[in-house]
PDB file of C-alpha atoms in Angstrom:
ATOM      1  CA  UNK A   1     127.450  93.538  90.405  1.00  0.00           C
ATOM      2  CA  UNK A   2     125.319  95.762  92.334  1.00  0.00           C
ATOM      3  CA  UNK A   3     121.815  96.780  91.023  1.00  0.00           C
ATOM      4  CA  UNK A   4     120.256 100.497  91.333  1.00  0.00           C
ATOM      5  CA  UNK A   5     117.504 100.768  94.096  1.00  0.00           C
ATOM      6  CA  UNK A   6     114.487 100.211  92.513  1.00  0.00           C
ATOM      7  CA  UNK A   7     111.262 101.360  94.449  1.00  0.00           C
ATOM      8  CA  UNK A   8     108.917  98.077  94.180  1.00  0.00           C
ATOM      9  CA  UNK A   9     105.218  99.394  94.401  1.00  0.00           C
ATOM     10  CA  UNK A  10     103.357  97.108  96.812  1.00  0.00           C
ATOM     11  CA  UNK A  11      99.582  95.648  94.796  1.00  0.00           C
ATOM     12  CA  UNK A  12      98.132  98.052  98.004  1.00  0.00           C
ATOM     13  CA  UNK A  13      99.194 101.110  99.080  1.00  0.00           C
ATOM     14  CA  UNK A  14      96.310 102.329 100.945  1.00  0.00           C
ATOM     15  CA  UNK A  15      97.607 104.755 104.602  1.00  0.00           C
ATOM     16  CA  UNK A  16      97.965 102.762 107.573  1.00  0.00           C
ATOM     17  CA  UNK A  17      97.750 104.286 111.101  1.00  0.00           C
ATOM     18  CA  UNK A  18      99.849 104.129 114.083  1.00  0.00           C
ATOM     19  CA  UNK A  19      97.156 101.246 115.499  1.00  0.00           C
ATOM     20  CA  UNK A  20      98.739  98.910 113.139  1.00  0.00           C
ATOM     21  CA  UNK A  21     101.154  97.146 115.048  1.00  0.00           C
ATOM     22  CA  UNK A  22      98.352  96.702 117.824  1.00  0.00           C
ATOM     23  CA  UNK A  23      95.699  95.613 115.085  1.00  0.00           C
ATOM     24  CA  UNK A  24      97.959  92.753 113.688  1.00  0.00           C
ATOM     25  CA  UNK A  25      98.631  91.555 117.051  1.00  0.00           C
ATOM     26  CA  UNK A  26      94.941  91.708 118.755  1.00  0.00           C
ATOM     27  CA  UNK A  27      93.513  90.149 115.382  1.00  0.00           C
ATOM     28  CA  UNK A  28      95.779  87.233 115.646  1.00  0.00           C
ATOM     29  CA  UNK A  29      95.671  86.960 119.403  1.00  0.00           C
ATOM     30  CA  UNK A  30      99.290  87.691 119.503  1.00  0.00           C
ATOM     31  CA  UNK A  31     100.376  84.755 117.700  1.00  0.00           C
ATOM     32  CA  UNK A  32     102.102  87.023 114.910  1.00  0.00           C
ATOM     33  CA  UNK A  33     104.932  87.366 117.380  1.00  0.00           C
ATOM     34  CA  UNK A  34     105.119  83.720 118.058  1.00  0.00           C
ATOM     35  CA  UNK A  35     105.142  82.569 113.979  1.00  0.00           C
ATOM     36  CA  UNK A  36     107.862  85.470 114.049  1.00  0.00           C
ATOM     37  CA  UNK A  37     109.938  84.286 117.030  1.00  0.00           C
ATOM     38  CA  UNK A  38     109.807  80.565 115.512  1.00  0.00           C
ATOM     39  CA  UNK A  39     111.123  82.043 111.983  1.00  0.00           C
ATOM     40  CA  UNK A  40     113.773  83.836 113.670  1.00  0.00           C
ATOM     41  CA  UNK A  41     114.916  80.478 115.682  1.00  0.00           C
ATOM     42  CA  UNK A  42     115.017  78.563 112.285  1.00  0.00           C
ATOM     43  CA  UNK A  43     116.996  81.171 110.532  1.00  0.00           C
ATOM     44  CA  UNK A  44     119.443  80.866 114.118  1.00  0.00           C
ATOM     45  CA  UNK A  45     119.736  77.061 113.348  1.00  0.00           C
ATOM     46  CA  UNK A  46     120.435  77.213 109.962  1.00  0.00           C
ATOM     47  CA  UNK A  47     123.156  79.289 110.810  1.00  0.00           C
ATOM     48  CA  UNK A  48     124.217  77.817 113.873  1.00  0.00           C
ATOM     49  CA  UNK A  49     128.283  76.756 113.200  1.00  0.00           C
ATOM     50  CA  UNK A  50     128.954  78.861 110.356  1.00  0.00           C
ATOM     51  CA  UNK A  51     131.947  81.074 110.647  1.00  0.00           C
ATOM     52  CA  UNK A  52     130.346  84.582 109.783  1.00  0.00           C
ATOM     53  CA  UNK A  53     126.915  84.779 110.534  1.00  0.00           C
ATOM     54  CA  UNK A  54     127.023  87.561 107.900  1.00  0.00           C
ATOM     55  CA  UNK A  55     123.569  90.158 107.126  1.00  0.00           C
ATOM     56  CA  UNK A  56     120.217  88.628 107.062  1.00  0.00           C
ATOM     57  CA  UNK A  57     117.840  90.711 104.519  1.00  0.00           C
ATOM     58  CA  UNK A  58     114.313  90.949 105.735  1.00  0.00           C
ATOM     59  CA  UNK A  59     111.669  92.034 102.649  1.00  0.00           C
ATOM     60  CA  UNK A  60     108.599  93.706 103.528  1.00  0.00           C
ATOM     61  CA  UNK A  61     109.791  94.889 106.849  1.00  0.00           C
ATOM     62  CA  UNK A  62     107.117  97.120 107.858  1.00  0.00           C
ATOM     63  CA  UNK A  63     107.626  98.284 111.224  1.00  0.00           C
ATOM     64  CA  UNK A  64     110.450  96.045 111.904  1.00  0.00           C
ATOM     65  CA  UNK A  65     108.755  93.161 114.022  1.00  0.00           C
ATOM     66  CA  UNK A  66     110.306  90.510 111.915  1.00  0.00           C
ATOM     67  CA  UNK A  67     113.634  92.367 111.589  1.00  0.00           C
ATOM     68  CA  UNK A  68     113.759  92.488 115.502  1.00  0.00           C
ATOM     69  CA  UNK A  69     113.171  89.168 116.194  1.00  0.00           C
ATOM     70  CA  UNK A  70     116.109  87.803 113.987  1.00  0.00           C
ATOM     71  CA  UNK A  71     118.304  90.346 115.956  1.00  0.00           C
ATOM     72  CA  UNK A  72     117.377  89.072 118.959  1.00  0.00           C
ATOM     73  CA  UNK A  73     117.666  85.680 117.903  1.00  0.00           C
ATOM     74  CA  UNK A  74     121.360  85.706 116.092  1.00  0.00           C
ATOM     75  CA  UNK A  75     122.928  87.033 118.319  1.00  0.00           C
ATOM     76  CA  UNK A  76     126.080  89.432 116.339  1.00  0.00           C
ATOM     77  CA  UNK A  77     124.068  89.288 112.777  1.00  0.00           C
ATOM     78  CA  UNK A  78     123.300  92.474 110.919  1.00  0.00           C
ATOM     79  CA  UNK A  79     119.835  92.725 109.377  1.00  0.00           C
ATOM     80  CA  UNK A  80     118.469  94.973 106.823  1.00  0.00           C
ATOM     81  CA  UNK A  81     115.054  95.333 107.024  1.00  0.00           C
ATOM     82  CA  UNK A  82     113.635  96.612 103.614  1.00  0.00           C
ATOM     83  CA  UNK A  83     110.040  98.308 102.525  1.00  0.00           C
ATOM     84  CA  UNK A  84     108.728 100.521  99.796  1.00  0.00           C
ATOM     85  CA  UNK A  85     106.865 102.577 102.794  1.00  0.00           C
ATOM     86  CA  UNK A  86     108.389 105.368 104.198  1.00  0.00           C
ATOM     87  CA  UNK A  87     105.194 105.526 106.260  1.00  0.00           C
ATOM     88  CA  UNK A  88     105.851 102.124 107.574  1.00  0.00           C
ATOM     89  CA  UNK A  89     109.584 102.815 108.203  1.00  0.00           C
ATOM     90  CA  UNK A  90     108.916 105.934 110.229  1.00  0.00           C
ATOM     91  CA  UNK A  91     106.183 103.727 112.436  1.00  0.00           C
ATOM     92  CA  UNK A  92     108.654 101.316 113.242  1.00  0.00           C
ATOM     93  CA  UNK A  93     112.037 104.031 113.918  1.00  0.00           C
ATOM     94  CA  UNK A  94     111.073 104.171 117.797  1.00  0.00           C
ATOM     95  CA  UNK A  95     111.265 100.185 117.650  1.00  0.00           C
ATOM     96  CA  UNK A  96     113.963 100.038 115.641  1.00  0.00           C
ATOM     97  CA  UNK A  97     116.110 102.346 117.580  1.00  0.00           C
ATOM     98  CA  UNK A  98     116.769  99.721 120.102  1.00  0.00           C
ATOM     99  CA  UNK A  99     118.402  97.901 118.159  1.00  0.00           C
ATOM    100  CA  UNK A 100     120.892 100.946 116.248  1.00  0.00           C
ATOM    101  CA  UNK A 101     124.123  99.317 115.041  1.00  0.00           C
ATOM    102  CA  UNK A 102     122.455  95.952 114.446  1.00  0.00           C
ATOM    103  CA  UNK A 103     119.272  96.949 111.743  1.00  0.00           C
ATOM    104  CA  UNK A 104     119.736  98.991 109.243  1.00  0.00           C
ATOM    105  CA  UNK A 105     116.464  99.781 106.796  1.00  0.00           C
ATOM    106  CA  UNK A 106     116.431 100.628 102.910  1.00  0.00           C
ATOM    107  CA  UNK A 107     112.885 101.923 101.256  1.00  0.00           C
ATOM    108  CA  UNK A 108     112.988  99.310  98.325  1.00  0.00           C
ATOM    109  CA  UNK A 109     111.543  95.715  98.172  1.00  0.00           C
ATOM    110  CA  UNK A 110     113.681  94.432  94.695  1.00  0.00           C
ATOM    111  CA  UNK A 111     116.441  95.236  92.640  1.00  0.00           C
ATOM    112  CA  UNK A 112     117.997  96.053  95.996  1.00  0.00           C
ATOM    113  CA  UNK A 113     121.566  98.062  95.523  1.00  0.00           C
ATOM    114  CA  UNK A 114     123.873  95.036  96.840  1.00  0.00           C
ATOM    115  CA  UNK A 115     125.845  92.510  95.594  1.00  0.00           C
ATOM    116  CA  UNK A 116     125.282  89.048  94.306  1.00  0.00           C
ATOM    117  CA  UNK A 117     125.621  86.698  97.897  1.00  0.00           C
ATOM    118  CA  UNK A 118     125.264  89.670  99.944  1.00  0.00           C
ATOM    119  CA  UNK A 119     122.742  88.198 102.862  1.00  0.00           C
ATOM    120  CA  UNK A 120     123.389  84.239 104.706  1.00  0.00           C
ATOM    121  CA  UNK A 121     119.441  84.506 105.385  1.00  0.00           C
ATOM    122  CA  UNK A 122     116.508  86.009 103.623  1.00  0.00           C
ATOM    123  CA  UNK A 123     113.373  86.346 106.189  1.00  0.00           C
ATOM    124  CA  UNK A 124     109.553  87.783 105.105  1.00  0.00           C
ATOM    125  CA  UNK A 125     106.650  87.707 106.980  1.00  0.00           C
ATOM    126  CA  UNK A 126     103.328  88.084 105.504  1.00  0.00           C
ATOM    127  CA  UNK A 127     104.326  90.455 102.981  1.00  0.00           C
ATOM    128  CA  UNK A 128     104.819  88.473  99.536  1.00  0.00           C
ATOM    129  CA  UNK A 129     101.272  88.187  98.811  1.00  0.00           C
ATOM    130  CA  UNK A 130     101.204  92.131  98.399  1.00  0.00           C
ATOM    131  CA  UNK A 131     104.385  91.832  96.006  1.00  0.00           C
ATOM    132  CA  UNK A 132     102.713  92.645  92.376  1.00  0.00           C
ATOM    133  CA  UNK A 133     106.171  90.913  90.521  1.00  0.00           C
ATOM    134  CA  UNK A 134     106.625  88.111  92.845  1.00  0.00           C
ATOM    135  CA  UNK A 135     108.374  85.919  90.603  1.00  0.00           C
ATOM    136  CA  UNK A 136     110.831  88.960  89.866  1.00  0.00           C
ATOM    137  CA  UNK A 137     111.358  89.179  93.295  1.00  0.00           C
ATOM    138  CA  UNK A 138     111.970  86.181  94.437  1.00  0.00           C
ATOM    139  CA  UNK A 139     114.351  85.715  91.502  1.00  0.00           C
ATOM    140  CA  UNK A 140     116.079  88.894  92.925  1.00  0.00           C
ATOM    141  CA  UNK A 141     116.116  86.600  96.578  1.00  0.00           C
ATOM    142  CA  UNK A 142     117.922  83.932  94.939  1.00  0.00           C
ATOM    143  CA  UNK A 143     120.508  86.531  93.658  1.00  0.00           C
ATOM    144  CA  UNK A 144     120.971  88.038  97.044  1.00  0.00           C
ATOM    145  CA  UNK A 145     121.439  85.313  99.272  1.00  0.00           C
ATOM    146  CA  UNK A 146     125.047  83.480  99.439  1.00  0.00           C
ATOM    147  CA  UNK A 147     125.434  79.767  97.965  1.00  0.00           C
ATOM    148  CA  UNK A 148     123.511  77.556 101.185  1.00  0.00           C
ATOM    149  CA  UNK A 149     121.424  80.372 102.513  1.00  0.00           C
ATOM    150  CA  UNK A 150     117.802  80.020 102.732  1.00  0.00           C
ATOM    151  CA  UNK A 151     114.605  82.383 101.877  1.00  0.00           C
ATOM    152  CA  UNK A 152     111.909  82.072 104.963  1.00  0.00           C
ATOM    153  CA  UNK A 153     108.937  83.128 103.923  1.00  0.00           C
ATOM    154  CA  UNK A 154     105.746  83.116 106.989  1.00  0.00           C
ATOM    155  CA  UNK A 155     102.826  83.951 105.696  1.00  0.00           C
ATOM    156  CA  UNK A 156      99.120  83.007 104.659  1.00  0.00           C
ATOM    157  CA  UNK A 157      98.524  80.872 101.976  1.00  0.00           C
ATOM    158  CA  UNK A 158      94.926  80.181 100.482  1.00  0.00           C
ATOM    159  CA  UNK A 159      93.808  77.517 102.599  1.00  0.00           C
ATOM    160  CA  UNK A 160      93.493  73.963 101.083  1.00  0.00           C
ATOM    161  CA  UNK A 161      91.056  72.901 103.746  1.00  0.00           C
ATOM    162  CA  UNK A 162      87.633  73.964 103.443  1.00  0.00           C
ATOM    163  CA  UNK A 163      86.521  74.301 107.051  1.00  0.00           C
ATOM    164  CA  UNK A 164      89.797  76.380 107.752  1.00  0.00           C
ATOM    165  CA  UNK A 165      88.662  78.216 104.548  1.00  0.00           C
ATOM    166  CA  UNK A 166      85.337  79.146 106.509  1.00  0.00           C
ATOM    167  CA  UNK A 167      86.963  80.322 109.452  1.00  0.00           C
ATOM    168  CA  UNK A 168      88.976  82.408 108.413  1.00  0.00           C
ATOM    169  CA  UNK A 169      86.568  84.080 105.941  1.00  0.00           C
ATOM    170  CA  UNK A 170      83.970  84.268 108.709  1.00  0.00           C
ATOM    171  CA  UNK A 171      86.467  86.163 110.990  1.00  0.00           C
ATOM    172  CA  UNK A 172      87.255  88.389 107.920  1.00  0.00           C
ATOM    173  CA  UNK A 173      83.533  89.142 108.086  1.00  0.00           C
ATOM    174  CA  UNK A 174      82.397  89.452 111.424  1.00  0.00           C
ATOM    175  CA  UNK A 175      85.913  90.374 113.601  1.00  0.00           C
ATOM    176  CA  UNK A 176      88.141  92.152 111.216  1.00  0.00           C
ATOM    177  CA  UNK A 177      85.867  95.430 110.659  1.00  0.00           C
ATOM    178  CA  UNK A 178      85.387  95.555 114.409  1.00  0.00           C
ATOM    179  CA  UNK A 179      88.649  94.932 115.259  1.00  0.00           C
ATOM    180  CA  UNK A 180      89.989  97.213 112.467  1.00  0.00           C
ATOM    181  CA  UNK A 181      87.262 100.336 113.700  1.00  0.00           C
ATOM    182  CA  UNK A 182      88.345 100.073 117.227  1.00  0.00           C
ATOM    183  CA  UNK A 183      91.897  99.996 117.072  1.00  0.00           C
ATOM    184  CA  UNK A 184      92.536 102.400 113.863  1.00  0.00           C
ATOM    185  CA  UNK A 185      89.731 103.876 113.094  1.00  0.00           C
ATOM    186  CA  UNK A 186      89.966 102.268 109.969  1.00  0.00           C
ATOM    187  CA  UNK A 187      88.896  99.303 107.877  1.00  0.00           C
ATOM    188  CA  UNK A 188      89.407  99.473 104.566  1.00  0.00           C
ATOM    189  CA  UNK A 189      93.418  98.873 104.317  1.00  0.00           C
ATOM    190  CA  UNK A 190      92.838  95.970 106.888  1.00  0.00           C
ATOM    191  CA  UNK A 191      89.831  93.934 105.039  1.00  0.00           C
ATOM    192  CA  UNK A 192      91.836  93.915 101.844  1.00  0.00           C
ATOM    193  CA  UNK A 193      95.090  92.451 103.332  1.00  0.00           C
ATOM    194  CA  UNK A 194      92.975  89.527 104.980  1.00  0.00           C
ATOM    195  CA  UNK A 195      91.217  89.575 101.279  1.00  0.00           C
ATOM    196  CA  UNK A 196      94.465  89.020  99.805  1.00  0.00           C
ATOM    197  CA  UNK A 197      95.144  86.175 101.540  1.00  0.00           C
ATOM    198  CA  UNK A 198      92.177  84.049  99.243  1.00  0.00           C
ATOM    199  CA  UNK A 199      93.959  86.026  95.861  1.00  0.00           C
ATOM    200  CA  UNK A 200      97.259  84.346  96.354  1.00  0.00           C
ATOM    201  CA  UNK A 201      98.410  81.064  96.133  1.00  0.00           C
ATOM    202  CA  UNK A 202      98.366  77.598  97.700  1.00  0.00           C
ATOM    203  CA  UNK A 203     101.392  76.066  99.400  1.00  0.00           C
ATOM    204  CA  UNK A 204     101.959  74.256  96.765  1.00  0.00           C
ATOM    205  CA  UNK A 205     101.659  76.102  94.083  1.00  0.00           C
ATOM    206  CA  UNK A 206     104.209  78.604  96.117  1.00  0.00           C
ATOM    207  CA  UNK A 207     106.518  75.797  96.837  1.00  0.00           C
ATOM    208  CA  UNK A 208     107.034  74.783  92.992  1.00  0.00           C
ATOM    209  CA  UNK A 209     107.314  78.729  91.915  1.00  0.00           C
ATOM    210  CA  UNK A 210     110.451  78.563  94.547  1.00  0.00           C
ATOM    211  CA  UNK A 211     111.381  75.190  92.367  1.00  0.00           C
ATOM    212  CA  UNK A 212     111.025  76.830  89.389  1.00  0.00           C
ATOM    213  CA  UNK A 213     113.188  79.620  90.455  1.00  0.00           C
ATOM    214  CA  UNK A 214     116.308  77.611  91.134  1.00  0.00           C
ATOM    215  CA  UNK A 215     115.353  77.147  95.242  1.00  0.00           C
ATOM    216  CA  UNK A 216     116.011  73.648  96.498  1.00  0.00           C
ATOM    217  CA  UNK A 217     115.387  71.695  99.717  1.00  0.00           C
ATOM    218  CA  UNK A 218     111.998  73.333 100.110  1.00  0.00           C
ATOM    219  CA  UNK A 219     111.045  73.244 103.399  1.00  0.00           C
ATOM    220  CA  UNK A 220     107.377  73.220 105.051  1.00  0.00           C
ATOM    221  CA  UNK A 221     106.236  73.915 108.570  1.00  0.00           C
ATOM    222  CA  UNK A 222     102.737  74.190 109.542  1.00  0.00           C
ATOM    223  CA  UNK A 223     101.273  76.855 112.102  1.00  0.00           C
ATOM    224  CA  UNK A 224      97.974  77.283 114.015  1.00  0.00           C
ATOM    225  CA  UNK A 225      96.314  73.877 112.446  1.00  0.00           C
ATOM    226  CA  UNK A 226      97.783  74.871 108.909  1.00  0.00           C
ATOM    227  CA  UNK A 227      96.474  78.728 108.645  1.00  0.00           C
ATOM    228  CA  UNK A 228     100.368  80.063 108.826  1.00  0.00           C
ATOM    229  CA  UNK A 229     102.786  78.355 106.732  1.00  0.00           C
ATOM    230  CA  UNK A 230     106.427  78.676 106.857  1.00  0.00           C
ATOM    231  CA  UNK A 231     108.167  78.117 103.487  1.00  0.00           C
ATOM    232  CA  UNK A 232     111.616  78.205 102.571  1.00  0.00           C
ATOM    233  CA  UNK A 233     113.962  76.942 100.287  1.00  0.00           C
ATOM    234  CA  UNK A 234     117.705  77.081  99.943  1.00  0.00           C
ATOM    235  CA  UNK A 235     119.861  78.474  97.527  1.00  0.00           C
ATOM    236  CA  UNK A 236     121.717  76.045  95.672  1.00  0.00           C
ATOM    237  CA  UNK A 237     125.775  75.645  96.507  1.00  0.00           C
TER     238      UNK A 237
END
């Protein structure tokens, strides 16, 4: 049965600026499109063979760089690319145009208005750790995705490893207000999405909330000497 939209409020909703999309990929020296890319090629093998490639759903879409990168890399898949941002949305519509036919968008993040199995893939990139009813949400993944698909989620996990800990807290404090100044004109919104990352959870800890949502076969892969993690799991057949 399909649910009503329901408009998922983000933990921050502070306004963003059309230097996002640069910020994000100076402050990670471009690698953001390269943990992207490789998410997009896993989602491509796991569906590589199967009759109907079907409609991947990609959560926390922002300005579609994610969404983009699956379409590119599946070739004849459908993705919807979902946010609770219209601001977002509208950033990414020149981007998104490109690909018109292939990504469609919705301005939700849960209780999406599809059915049960609608999507062969689930795909978000550093987005869950701004999701304030994570569980809920991922419960509503699970519900989504067809019998044998799998959730992808890249992101940044709370480092396990103390000098990686440093580093990236030293960046926070000497690069990102720099960084953030020159290319927005803007910190605030940017320090507390790099602050989020040391408010969420460990790999582990993430890995047995997908367990203990009904996810199996959770997968692992390690980015950029274990600062980017890609976690999935797959949805039981």
């Amino acid at each position: 049965m399909a649910r009503r939209r329901h408009y998922t409020r983000f933990k921050f909703e502070g306004t963003f600026t059309r230097g996002y999309d640069a910020f994000n990929h100076v402050a990670t020296l471009g690698m953001d499109l390269y943990w992207r890319r490789r998410t997009a090629e896993q989602v491509s093998r796991d569906l590589d063979g199967a009759t109907d490639a079907g409609i991947v759903l990609d959560l926390a879409c922002g300005t579609g760089d994610m969404a983009c990168a699956v379409a590119r890399a599946v070739p004849g898949v459908r993705v919807i690319g979902s946010d609770p941002s219209a601001e977002m949305l509208s950033y990414g519509r020149d981007k998104l145009s490109a690909w018109a036919g292939r990504i469609e968008v919705v301005q939700a993040v849960s209780l999406l208005p599809f059915p049960d199995g609608s999507f062969s893939a689930i795909t978000c990139a550093f987005g869950v750790r701004n999701f304030i009813a994570l569980a809920d949400d991922l419960q509503e993944s699970l519900r989504l995705l067809r019998p044998g698909g799998r959730l992808n989620v890249l992101e940044f996990f709370v480092p396990e490893n103390f000098l990686i800990k440093a580093v990236l807290k030293s960046y926070n404090a000497l690069v990102f207000p720099f960084l953030g100044f020159l290319l927005t004109g803007r910190v605030g919104p940017y320090r507390y999405l790099f602050n989020s990352i040391f408010s969420f959870k460990t790999v582990p800890d993430f890995s047995d909330l997908l367990k203990r949502t009904g996810f199996a076969d959770i997968r692992i892969r390690r980015f950029f000497f274990g600062m980017v993690h890609l976690a999935s799991g797959c949805k039981p057949e």
